[in-house]
Short mmCIF file of C-alpha atoms and ligand atoms in Angstrom, two decimals:
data_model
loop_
_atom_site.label_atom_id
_atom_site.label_comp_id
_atom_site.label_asym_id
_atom_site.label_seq_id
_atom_site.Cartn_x
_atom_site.Cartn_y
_atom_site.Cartn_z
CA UNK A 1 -3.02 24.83 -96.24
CA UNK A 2 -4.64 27.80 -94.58
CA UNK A 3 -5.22 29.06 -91.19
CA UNK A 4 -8.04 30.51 -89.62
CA UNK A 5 -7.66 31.21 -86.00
CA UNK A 6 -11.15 29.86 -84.07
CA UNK A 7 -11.48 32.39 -81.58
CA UNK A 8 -12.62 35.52 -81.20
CA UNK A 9 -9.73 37.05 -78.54
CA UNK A 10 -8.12 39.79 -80.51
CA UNK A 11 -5.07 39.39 -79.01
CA UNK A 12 -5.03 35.80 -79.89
CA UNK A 13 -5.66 36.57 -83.23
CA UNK A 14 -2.85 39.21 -83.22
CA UNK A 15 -0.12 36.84 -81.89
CA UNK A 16 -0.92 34.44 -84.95
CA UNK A 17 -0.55 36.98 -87.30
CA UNK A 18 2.81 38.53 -86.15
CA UNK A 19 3.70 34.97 -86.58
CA UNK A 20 2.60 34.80 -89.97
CA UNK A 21 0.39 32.08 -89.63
CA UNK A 22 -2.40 33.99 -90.20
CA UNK A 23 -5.14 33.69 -93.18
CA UNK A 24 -8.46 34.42 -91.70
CA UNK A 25 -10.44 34.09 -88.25
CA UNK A 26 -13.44 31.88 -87.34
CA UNK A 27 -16.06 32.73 -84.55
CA UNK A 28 -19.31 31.25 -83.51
CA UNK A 29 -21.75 32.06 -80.54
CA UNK A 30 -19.89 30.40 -78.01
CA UNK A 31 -16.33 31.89 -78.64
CA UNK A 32 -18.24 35.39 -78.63
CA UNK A 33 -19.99 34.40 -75.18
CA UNK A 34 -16.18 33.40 -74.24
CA UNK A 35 -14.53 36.77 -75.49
CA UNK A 36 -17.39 38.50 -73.31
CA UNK A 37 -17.59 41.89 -75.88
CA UNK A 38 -20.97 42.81 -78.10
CA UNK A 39 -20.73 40.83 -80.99
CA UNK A 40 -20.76 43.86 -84.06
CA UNK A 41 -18.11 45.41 -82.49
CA UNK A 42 -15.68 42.43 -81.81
CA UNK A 43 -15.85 41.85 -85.39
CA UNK A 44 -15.42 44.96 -86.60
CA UNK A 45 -12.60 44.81 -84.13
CA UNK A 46 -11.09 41.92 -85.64
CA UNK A 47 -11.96 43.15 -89.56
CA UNK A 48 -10.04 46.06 -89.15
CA UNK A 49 -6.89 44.11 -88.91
CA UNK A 50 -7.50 40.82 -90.44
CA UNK A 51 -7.02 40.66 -94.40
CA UNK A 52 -8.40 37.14 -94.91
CA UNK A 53 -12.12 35.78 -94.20
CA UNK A 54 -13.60 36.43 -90.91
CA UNK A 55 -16.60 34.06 -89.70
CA UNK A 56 -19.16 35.49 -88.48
CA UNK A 57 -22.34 33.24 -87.72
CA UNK A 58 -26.31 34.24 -87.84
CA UNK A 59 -27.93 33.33 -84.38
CA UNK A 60 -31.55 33.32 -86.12
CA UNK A 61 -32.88 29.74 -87.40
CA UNK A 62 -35.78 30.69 -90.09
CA UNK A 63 -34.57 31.79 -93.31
CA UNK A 64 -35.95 35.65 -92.85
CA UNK A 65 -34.27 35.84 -89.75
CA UNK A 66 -31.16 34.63 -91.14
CA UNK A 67 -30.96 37.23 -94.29
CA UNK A 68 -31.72 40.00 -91.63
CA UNK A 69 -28.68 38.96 -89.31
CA UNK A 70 -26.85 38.00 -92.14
CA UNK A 71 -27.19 41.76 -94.03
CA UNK A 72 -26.51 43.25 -90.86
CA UNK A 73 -23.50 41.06 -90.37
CA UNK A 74 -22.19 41.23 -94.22
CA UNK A 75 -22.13 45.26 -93.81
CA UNK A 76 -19.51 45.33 -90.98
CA UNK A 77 -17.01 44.29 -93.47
CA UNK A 78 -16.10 43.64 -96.75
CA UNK A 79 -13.94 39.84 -95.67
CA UNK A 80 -16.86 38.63 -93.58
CA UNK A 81 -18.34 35.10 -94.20
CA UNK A 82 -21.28 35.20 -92.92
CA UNK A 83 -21.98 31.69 -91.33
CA UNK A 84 -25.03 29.30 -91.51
CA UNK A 85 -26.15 25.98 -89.99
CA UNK A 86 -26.15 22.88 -92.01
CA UNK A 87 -29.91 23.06 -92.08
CA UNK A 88 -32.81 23.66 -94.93
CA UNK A 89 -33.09 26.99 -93.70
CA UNK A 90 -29.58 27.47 -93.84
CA UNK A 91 -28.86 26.37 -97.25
CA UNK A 92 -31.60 28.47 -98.19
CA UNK A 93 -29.69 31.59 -96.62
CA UNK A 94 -26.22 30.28 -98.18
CA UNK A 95 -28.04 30.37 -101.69
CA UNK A 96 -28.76 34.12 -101.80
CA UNK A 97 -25.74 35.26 -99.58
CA UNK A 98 -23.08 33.70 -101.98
CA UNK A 99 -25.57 34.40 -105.18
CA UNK A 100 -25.14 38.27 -104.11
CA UNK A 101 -21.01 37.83 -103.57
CA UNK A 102 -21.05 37.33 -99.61
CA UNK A 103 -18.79 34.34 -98.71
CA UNK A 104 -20.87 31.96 -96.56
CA UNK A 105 -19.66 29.38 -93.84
CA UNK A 106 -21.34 26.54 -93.66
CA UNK A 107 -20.97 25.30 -90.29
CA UNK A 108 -21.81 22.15 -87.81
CA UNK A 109 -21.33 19.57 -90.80
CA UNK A 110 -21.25 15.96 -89.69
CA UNK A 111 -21.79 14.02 -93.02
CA UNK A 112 -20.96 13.85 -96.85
CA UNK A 113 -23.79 14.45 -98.03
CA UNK A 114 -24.29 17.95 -95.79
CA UNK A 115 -20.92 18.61 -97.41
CA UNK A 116 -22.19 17.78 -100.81
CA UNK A 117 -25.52 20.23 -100.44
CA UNK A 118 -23.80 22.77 -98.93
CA UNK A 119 -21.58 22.81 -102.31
CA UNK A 120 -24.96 22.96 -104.25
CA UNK A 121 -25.87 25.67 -102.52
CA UNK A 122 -22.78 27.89 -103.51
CA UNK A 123 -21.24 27.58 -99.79
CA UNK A 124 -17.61 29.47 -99.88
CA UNK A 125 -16.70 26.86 -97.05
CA UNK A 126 -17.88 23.95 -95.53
CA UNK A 127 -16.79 23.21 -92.18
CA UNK A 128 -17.62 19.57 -90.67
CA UNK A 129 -16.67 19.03 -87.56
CA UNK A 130 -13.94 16.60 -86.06
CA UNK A 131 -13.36 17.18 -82.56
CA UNK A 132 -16.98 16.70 -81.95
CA UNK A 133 -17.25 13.53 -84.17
CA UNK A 134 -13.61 12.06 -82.74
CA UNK A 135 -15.84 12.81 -79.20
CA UNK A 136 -18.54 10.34 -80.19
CA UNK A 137 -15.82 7.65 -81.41
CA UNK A 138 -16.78 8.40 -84.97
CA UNK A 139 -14.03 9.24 -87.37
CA UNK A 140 -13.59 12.99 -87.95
CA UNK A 141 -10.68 13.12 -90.54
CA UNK A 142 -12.66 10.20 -92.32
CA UNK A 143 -15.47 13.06 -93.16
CA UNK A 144 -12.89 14.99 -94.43
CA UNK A 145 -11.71 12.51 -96.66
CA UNK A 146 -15.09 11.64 -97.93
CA UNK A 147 -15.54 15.50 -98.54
CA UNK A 148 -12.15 15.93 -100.66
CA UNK A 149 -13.27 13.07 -103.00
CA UNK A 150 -16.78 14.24 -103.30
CA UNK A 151 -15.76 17.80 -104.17
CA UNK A 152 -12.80 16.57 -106.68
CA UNK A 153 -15.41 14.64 -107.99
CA UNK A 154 -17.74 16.60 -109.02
CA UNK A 155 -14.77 20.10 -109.33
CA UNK A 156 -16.81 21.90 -106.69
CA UNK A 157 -15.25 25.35 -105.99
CA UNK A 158 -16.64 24.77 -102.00
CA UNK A 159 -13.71 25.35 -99.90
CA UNK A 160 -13.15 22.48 -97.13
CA UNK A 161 -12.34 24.10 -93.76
CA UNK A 162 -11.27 21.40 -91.46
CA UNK A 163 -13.05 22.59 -87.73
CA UNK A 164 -13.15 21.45 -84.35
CA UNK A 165 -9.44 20.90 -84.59
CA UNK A 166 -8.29 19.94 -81.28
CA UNK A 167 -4.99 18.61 -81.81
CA UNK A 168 -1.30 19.00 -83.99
CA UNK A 169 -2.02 15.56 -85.02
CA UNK A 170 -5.57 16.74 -86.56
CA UNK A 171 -4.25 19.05 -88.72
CA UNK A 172 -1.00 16.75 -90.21
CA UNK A 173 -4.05 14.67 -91.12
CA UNK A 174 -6.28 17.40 -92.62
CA UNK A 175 -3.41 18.50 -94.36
CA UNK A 176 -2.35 14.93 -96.11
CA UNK A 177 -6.00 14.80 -97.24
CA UNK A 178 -6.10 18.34 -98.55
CA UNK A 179 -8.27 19.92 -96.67
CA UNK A 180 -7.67 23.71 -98.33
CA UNK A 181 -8.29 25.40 -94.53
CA UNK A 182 -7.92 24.17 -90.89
CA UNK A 183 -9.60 26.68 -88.26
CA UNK A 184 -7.82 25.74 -84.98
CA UNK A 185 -7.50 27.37 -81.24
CA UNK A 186 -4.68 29.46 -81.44
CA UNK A 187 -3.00 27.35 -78.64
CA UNK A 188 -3.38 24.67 -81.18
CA UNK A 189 -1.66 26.35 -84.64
CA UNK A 190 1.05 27.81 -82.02
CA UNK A 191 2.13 24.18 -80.64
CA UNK A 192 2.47 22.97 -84.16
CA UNK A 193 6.03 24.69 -83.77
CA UNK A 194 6.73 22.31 -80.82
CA UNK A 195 9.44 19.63 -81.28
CA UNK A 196 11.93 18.34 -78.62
CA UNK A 197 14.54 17.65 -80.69
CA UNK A 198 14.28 21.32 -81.50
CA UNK A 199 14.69 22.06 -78.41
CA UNK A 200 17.43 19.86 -77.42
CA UNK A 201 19.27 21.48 -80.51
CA UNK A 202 18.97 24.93 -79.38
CA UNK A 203 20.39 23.51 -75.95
CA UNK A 204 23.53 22.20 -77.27
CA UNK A 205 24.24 24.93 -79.89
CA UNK A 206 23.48 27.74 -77.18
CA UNK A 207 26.15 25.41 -74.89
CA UNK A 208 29.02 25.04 -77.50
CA UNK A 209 28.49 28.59 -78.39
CA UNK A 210 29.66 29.74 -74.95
CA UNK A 211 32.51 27.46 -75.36
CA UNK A 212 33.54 29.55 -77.94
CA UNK A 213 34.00 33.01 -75.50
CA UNK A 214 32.67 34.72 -78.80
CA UNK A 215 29.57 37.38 -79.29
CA UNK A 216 28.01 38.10 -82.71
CA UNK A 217 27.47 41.74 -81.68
C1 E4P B 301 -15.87 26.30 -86.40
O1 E4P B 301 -16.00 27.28 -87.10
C2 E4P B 301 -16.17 26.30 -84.97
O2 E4P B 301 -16.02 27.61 -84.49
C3 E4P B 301 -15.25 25.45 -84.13
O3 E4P B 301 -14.23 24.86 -84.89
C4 E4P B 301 -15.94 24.56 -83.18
O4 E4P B 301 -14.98 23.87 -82.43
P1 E4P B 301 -15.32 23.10 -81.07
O5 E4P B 301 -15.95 21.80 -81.40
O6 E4P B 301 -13.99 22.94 -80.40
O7 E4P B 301 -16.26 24.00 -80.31
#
């Protein structure tokens, strides 16, 4: 499975990649308005260290507006995505991005059959949403389920990129379904490492090792 860090704190992003977790970075209006830097340069910011796909989303709603953002957007960097809503509009814009080579994010997906147009439409990725459906007591990794059967069904090339990840837990389960990316808070893929017996290990190990009077340098 790959990561993409959701954030757009570039020295968030740097800490996952010196840990090697690193395969691309996700960002959307709010986590810009959260970073609190103009948005072109941020991303250039983050291209000019980051190898894998970087998210970048149009703000514009109408199809025009979207192409305009999006070739604006698609020139900062060769690896960015440039990301749509799941919207007519948007699928229009996915069409003639990925037709022309651009990798396109389709973003705020909340049902199969988005999934399933946004495929249609040539979408690189397809990101529904599970921390916001889990919020509204609907079943987030059952969307992703329903996605991975659709898309073997039919050998769709449309990568799923499990989003909204909130917790470890969501991405053991994205990862037995086979979700091919998870984009998670980087507080979230860095307390994946967490385990207490781990912990407790190191304790006793560091504890006997003393016993032993002995250095290693
Ligand atoms: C996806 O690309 C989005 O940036 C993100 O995963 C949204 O997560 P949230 O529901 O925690 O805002």
């Amino acid at each position: 499975m790959k990561f993409f860090a959701d954030t757009a704190d570039v020295a968030e992003i740097r800490e996952i990649k010196d840990m090697g977790l690193l395969d691309g970075v996700t960002t959307n209006p709010s986590l810009i308005a959260k970073a609190g830097r103009p948005f072109k340069e941020v991303v250039a910011e983050i291209c000019s260290f980051v190898e894998g796909p970087v998210s970048a989303e149009v703000a514009a709603l109408d199809f025009d507006g979207m192409i305009r953002e999006g070739n604006i957007l698609r020139k900062i960097a060769k690896n960015i995505a440039i990301k749509v809503p799941l919207t007519v509009e948007g699928l229009k814009a996915c069409k003639v991005f990925s037709s022309e080579g651009t990798m396109v994010n389709v973003t705020l997906c909340f049902s199969a059959n988005q999934a399933l147009l946004a495929a249609k439409a040539g979408a690189t990725f397809i990101s529904p949403f599970v921390g916001r459906l889990d919020d509204i007591n609907i079943d987030g990794m059952e969307l992703i389920s329903e996605i991975r059967q659709i898309y073997d069904n039919y050998d769709y090339d449309t990568n799923i990129l499990a989003a909204s990840i909130r917790t470890a837990n969501h991405i053991r389960q994205a990862a037995l379904i086979g979700a091919d990316y998870a984009t998670a808070p980087p507080a979230v893929l860095k307390g994946l490492v967490k385990h207490p017996l781990t912990d407790k290990g190191i304790e006793s190990f560091l504890a006997d090792w003393k016993k032993t009077g002995q250095t290693i340098v």
